[in-house]
Coordinates of C-alpha atoms in Angstrom, one line a residue:
M1 CA 65.0 -9.6 -27.8
M2 CA 61.3 -8.8 -27.9
V3 CA 61.1 -11.5 -30.7
F4 CA 63.2 -14.4 -28.6
G5 CA 61.0 -13.6 -25.2
L6 CA 57.6 -13.7 -27.2
I7 CA 58.8 -17.3 -28.6
A8 CA 60.0 -18.5 -25.1
L9 CA 56.6 -17.8 -23.8
I10 CA 54.4 -19.4 -26.6
A11 CA 56.6 -22.1 -26.2
G12 CA 56.2 -22.5 -22.6
A13 CA 52.5 -21.8 -22.6
A14 CA 52.1 -24.4 -25.2
S15 CA 54.1 -27.0 -23.0
A16 CA 52.2 -26.3 -19.9
L17 CA 48.9 -26.7 -21.6
M18 CA 50.1 -30.3 -22.9
F19 CA 51.4 -31.0 -19.6
A20 CA 48.2 -29.8 -17.8
S21 CA 45.8 -31.4 -20.1
I22 CA 46.2 -34.5 -18.1
V23 CA 43.6 -33.5 -15.5
S24 CA 41.4 -33.7 -17.9
G25 CA 41.0 -37.1 -18.0
A26 CA 40.3 -37.3 -21.7
L27 CA 42.2 -40.1 -23.7
I28 CA 43.8 -37.2 -26.2
S29 CA 45.2 -35.8 -22.9
L30 CA 47.5 -38.6 -22.7
V31 CA 49.0 -38.1 -26.0
L32 CA 49.6 -34.3 -25.3
F33 CA 51.2 -34.9 -22.3
Y34 CA 53.8 -37.1 -23.6
L35 CA 53.9 -34.8 -26.6
A36 CA 54.6 -31.5 -23.7
P37 CA 58.2 -31.5 -24.4
L38 CA 57.7 -31.0 -27.9
P39 CA 57.4 -26.9 -28.0
L40 CA 60.5 -26.4 -25.5
M41 CA 62.7 -28.8 -27.6
V42 CA 61.8 -26.8 -30.9
A43 CA 62.5 -23.8 -29.3
A44 CA 65.9 -24.9 -27.6
I45 CA 67.2 -26.5 -31.2
G46 CA 65.6 -23.6 -33.3
W47 CA 66.2 -20.5 -31.5
G48 CA 68.6 -21.8 -28.7
P49 CA 68.6 -23.5 -25.1
L50 CA 68.3 -20.3 -23.7
V51 CA 65.0 -19.8 -24.9
A52 CA 63.6 -22.6 -23.8
S53 CA 64.9 -22.3 -20.4
F54 CA 63.2 -19.1 -20.2
G55 CA 60.0 -20.8 -21.8
G56 CA 60.7 -23.8 -19.1
I57 CA 60.8 -21.3 -16.0
A58 CA 58.0 -19.2 -17.1
A59 CA 55.7 -22.7 -17.7
A60 CA 56.8 -24.0 -14.3
I61 CA 56.1 -20.7 -12.6
G62 CA 52.3 -20.5 -14.2
L63 CA 51.8 -24.0 -13.3
G64 CA 52.6 -23.7 -9.4
L65 CA 50.7 -20.9 -9.0
L66 CA 47.5 -22.4 -10.9
F67 CA 47.8 -26.0 -9.8
G68 CA 50.3 -25.6 -6.6
L69 CA 54.4 -26.5 -5.6
P70 CA 53.8 -30.4 -6.7
Y71 CA 53.0 -29.4 -10.1
C72 CA 55.6 -27.0 -10.6
I73 CA 58.2 -29.7 -9.5
A74 CA 56.9 -32.0 -12.1
F75 CA 57.1 -30.1 -15.1
A76 CA 60.4 -28.8 -14.5
V77 CA 62.2 -32.1 -13.4
T78 CA 60.0 -34.4 -16.6
I79 CA 59.3 -31.9 -18.9
A80 CA 61.7 -28.4 -19.0
L81 CA 65.1 -30.1 -18.0
P82 CA 65.4 -32.7 -20.5
A83 CA 64.0 -30.4 -23.0
W84 CA 66.3 -27.9 -22.3
W85 CA 69.8 -30.5 -22.1
L86 CA 68.9 -32.1 -24.9
G87 CA 68.2 -29.0 -26.9
H88 CA 71.8 -27.9 -25.8
L89 CA 73.6 -31.1 -26.7
V90 CA 71.8 -31.3 -30.0
L91 CA 73.2 -27.7 -30.9
L92 CA 76.7 -28.5 -29.1
G93 CA 80.1 -28.6 -31.5
R94 CA 83.6 -27.9 -31.4
P95 CA 86.0 -27.4 -34.6
V96 CA 87.9 -30.2 -34.8
D97 CA 91.0 -29.0 -37.1
A98 CA 92.2 -25.7 -39.8
P99 CA 91.5 -25.5 -43.2
A100 CA 93.9 -27.6 -45.6
N101 CA 94.6 -25.0 -48.2
G102 CA 95.6 -22.6 -45.5
N103 CA 92.7 -20.1 -46.6
A104 CA 91.7 -18.3 -43.1
S105 CA 88.7 -17.4 -44.7
A106 CA 86.9 -21.0 -44.9
E107 CA 85.2 -22.4 -41.8
P108 CA 86.5 -25.1 -39.8
A109 CA 85.1 -28.7 -39.7
I110 CA 82.6 -28.9 -36.6
E111 CA 82.5 -32.0 -34.6
W112 CA 79.0 -32.4 -33.3
Y113 CA 77.9 -33.9 -29.9
P114 CA 77.6 -37.7 -30.9
L115 CA 74.2 -39.2 -31.1
G116 CA 75.3 -42.1 -29.2
R117 CA 76.0 -40.0 -26.1
I118 CA 73.0 -37.8 -26.5
L119 CA 70.5 -41.2 -26.7
L120 CA 72.6 -42.4 -23.2
W121 CA 71.6 -38.6 -21.5
I122 CA 67.8 -39.7 -23.2
A123 CA 68.3 -43.3 -20.6
G124 CA 69.8 -40.8 -17.9
F125 CA 66.6 -38.9 -17.6
A126 CA 64.0 -41.4 -18.4
T127 CA 65.9 -43.1 -15.3
L128 CA 65.4 -39.7 -13.4
T129 CA 61.8 -39.0 -14.4
T130 CA 60.9 -43.0 -13.7
M131 CA 62.3 -43.0 -10.3
A132 CA 61.1 -39.2 -9.5
A133 CA 57.4 -40.6 -10.0
L134 CA 57.7 -43.6 -8.1
L135 CA 59.4 -41.6 -5.2
T136 CA 56.1 -39.5 -5.3
L137 CA 54.4 -43.0 -3.8
G138 CA 56.8 -43.6 -1.1
T139 CA 60.8 -43.3 0.1
D140 CA 61.4 -46.9 0.0
A141 CA 60.5 -49.8 -2.2
D142 CA 58.0 -51.5 -0.2
S143 CA 56.0 -48.5 0.3
I144 CA 56.1 -47.8 -3.4
I145 CA 54.8 -51.2 -3.9
G146 CA 52.4 -51.1 -1.8
T147 CA 50.8 -48.0 -3.3
L148 CA 50.6 -49.2 -6.4
R149 CA 49.3 -52.7 -5.8
R150 CA 46.5 -50.6 -3.5
G151 CA 46.3 -48.5 -7.0
L152 CA 45.6 -51.4 -9.0
L153 CA 43.0 -53.0 -6.6
R154 CA 41.1 -49.7 -6.4
I155 CA 41.2 -49.8 -10.5
L156 CA 39.5 -53.3 -10.0
R157 CA 37.3 -52.6 -7.6
A158 CA 35.8 -49.6 -9.6
S159 CA 35.3 -51.6 -12.8
E160 CA 33.5 -54.3 -10.2
S161 CA 35.5 -57.1 -11.3
P162 CA 35.9 -60.0 -9.1
I163 CA 39.1 -59.8 -7.0
T164 CA 40.1 -63.9 -7.0
G165 CA 43.7 -65.7 -6.5
E166 CA 44.5 -65.3 -10.0
T167 CA 43.9 -61.5 -9.9
D168 CA 46.0 -61.3 -7.1
Q169 CA 48.8 -62.9 -9.2
F170 CA 48.2 -60.8 -12.3
I171 CA 48.1 -57.6 -9.8
D172 CA 51.8 -58.6 -8.3
A173 CA 53.0 -59.3 -12.0
L174 CA 51.7 -55.9 -13.0
V175 CA 53.6 -54.1 -9.5
K176 CA 56.6 -56.1 -10.7
I177 CA 56.8 -54.7 -14.0
A178 CA 55.3 -51.3 -13.5
P179 CA 58.9 -49.6 -13.0
A180 CA 60.3 -51.2 -16.2
A181 CA 56.9 -50.3 -18.3
A182 CA 57.5 -46.4 -16.9
T183 CA 60.9 -45.8 -18.0
I184 CA 60.7 -47.8 -21.4
V185 CA 57.5 -45.0 -22.1
S186 CA 59.8 -42.0 -20.5
M187 CA 62.6 -43.0 -22.9
M188 CA 60.6 -43.7 -26.1
T189 CA 58.7 -40.6 -25.8
L190 CA 62.1 -38.6 -24.9
T191 CA 63.5 -40.4 -27.9
L192 CA 60.7 -39.2 -30.1
N193 CA 60.0 -35.7 -29.1
L194 CA 63.6 -35.2 -30.0
W195 CA 63.1 -36.5 -33.3
L196 CA 59.9 -35.2 -34.0
S197 CA 61.6 -31.4 -32.9
A198 CA 64.7 -31.8 -34.9
K199 CA 62.5 -32.7 -38.0
V200 CA 60.6 -30.0 -37.0
T201 CA 63.4 -27.2 -37.3
A202 CA 64.8 -29.2 -40.0
T203 CA 62.2 -28.5 -42.2
S204 CA 61.6 -24.9 -41.5
G205 CA 65.2 -24.6 -42.4
K206 CA 66.0 -23.6 -38.0
L207 CA 68.5 -26.4 -37.6
R208 CA 71.9 -25.1 -37.4
R209 CA 73.5 -28.4 -38.0
P210 CA 73.6 -31.1 -40.3
W211 CA 71.3 -33.8 -40.1
P212 CA 73.2 -37.1 -38.0
D213 CA 73.9 -40.5 -39.8
M214 CA 71.5 -42.4 -37.6
M215 CA 73.4 -45.5 -38.6
R216 CA 76.3 -44.5 -36.7
A217 CA 74.9 -44.1 -33.7
E218 CA 76.9 -46.1 -31.2
L219 CA 76.9 -45.1 -26.9
P220 CA 79.7 -45.3 -25.4
P221 CA 82.6 -48.0 -24.4
M222 CA 82.0 -47.6 -20.7
T223 CA 77.9 -47.9 -20.5
L224 CA 78.7 -51.8 -21.3
A225 CA 80.3 -51.8 -17.7
V226 CA 77.4 -49.6 -16.2
L227 CA 74.6 -52.2 -17.8
C228 CA 76.8 -54.9 -15.8
V229 CA 76.9 -53.4 -12.9
A230 CA 73.1 -52.3 -13.0
I231 CA 72.3 -55.7 -13.4
A232 CA 74.5 -57.3 -10.3
L233 CA 72.6 -54.9 -8.7
C234 CA 69.0 -55.8 -9.6
F235 CA 69.8 -58.7 -7.7
T236 CA 70.1 -56.5 -4.3
S237 CA 66.7 -55.9 -2.3
G238 CA 65.3 -52.6 -1.5
L239 CA 65.4 -49.3 -3.2
V240 CA 68.8 -49.9 -4.8
A241 CA 67.4 -52.9 -6.7
M242 CA 64.3 -50.9 -7.8
V243 CA 66.8 -48.1 -9.2
A244 CA 69.4 -50.7 -11.0
Q245 CA 66.4 -52.4 -12.6
I246 CA 65.1 -48.7 -14.1
L247 CA 68.5 -48.0 -15.1
T248 CA 69.1 -51.4 -16.7
T249 CA 66.0 -51.0 -18.8
A250 CA 66.4 -47.7 -20.0
L251 CA 70.2 -49.2 -21.0
M252 CA 68.8 -51.9 -22.8
L253 CA 66.7 -49.8 -24.3
A254 CA 69.3 -47.7 -25.7
Y255 CA 71.1 -50.8 -26.9
A256 CA 67.8 -52.0 -28.7
L257 CA 67.8 -48.4 -30.8
T258 CA 71.7 -48.9 -31.4
G259 CA 70.4 -52.5 -32.7
F260 CA 68.1 -51.0 -35.1
A261 CA 71.3 -48.8 -36.2
V262 CA 73.3 -52.0 -37.1
L263 CA 70.1 -53.5 -38.6
H264 CA 70.0 -50.6 -41.3
T265 CA 73.8 -50.9 -41.8
L266 CA 74.1 -54.5 -42.3
T267 CA 71.2 -54.8 -44.6
L268 CA 72.4 -52.2 -47.1
A269 CA 73.8 -54.7 -49.1
L270 CA 70.5 -56.6 -49.5
K271 CA 68.2 -56.3 -52.7
S272 CA 65.1 -57.0 -50.3
R273 CA 66.2 -54.3 -47.5
T274 CA 62.2 -52.5 -47.2
F275 CA 61.2 -55.8 -46.7
W276 CA 63.2 -57.0 -44.0
L277 CA 63.2 -53.5 -42.0
G278 CA 59.5 -53.1 -42.8
S279 CA 59.0 -56.8 -41.6
T280 CA 61.6 -56.3 -37.9
Y281 CA 59.3 -52.5 -37.6
A282 CA 56.3 -54.3 -37.3
M283 CA 57.0 -57.3 -35.6
V284 CA 58.4 -55.4 -32.9
A285 CA 55.3 -52.6 -32.9
V286 CA 52.5 -55.8 -33.1
F287 CA 54.2 -58.2 -30.5
G288 CA 56.8 -56.0 -28.5
W289 CA 59.1 -59.4 -27.5
P290 CA 61.4 -59.3 -30.8
V291 CA 62.7 -56.3 -29.6
L292 CA 64.9 -58.3 -27.5
A293 CA 66.7 -59.5 -30.5
M294 CA 68.0 -55.8 -31.4
V295 CA 68.9 -55.3 -27.7
I296 CA 70.9 -58.6 -28.5
L297 CA 72.2 -56.8 -32.1
G298 CA 73.1 -53.9 -30.1
L299 CA 75.2 -55.6 -27.2
A300 CA 77.3 -57.8 -29.7
D301 CA 78.1 -54.6 -31.8
A302 CA 79.3 -53.3 -28.8
V303 CA 81.5 -55.7 -28.4
F304 CA 82.4 -57.2 -31.7
G305 CA 82.2 -54.0 -34.1
F306 CA 79.7 -55.8 -36.7
R307 CA 79.2 -52.5 -38.2
E308 CA 83.0 -51.2 -38.2
R309 CA 83.4 -54.3 -39.6
F310 CA 80.8 -54.4 -42.9
L311 CA 81.6 -51.0 -43.2
R312 CA 85.4 -51.6 -43.7
N313 CA 84.7 -54.7 -46.0
R314 CA 82.3 -52.5 -47.9
S315 CA 84.8 -49.4 -48.5
Q316 CA 87.7 -52.0 -50.2
P317 CA 87.8 -52.7 -53.7
P318 CA 87.0 -55.8 -55.1
P319 CA 89.9 -58.1 -55.3
L320 CA 91.7 -57.9 -58.9
P321 CA 90.9 -61.3 -61.1
T322 CA 93.7 -63.9 -61.0
P323 CA 95.0 -64.2 -64.9

């Protein structure tokens, strides 16, 4: 018990220090801030979610005592809660059947929590944390947009850049895309932290489940219906439209990640597979907009089942030659 308590305190302290480093204003602190969930996720996956919960509670209380209640709440909602729950889901499994040979001593097969559902939880946490951050700027859409606009204008005035009509249009565009951009950053950092924590625990031999097949990742069927409703609500106004836009962005990015899984599957038969995959990742990393193709591929697979058809045809033996 002492060992688990010590691990919880170390993970919580490391996560809290990385989270609080943002107050320094240094460039490296931004990287540390986005990697703040990593120690707690490693503790959750390697030693159990209870260890991560103790570490997260201790870290949140420490930040609250040092910096005030807002830091405590922000850490608990954006760092500790996702790290604990996602670590819990990674280890969640259930026995599916008894051994076929009737040997009672043999271990039953374990059905682990699906990777696509974990991805959906990541999208939910990205929506929650982004909306929670925006609500600190105001309680309605107009006040949030106004606060964002004033903040951007303050930055431009500090840099002594002239404010012109084109600058106003540029600021308006930034304000409109800021919630979606924040959602993308939140979701990608949560996904990266979970992958890194699983890799760390797998390398150290502490991962208590087999490494999942990433190419099998698929979102639940109802996700498509939720996405359609969210897109429809984007055309409303006020805070509802803002929440719908954030949720749409998160779900679109989730489908983009499944689109990459589809691409990895459909290129299995290509001799130049490494070239095509490397080129795709390079284009997405450099230009950004090609990720829309991955979104379309993920949505198309959800509707038409390209992966299942490809794998089914690949597993079938070739037809016998005709005499």
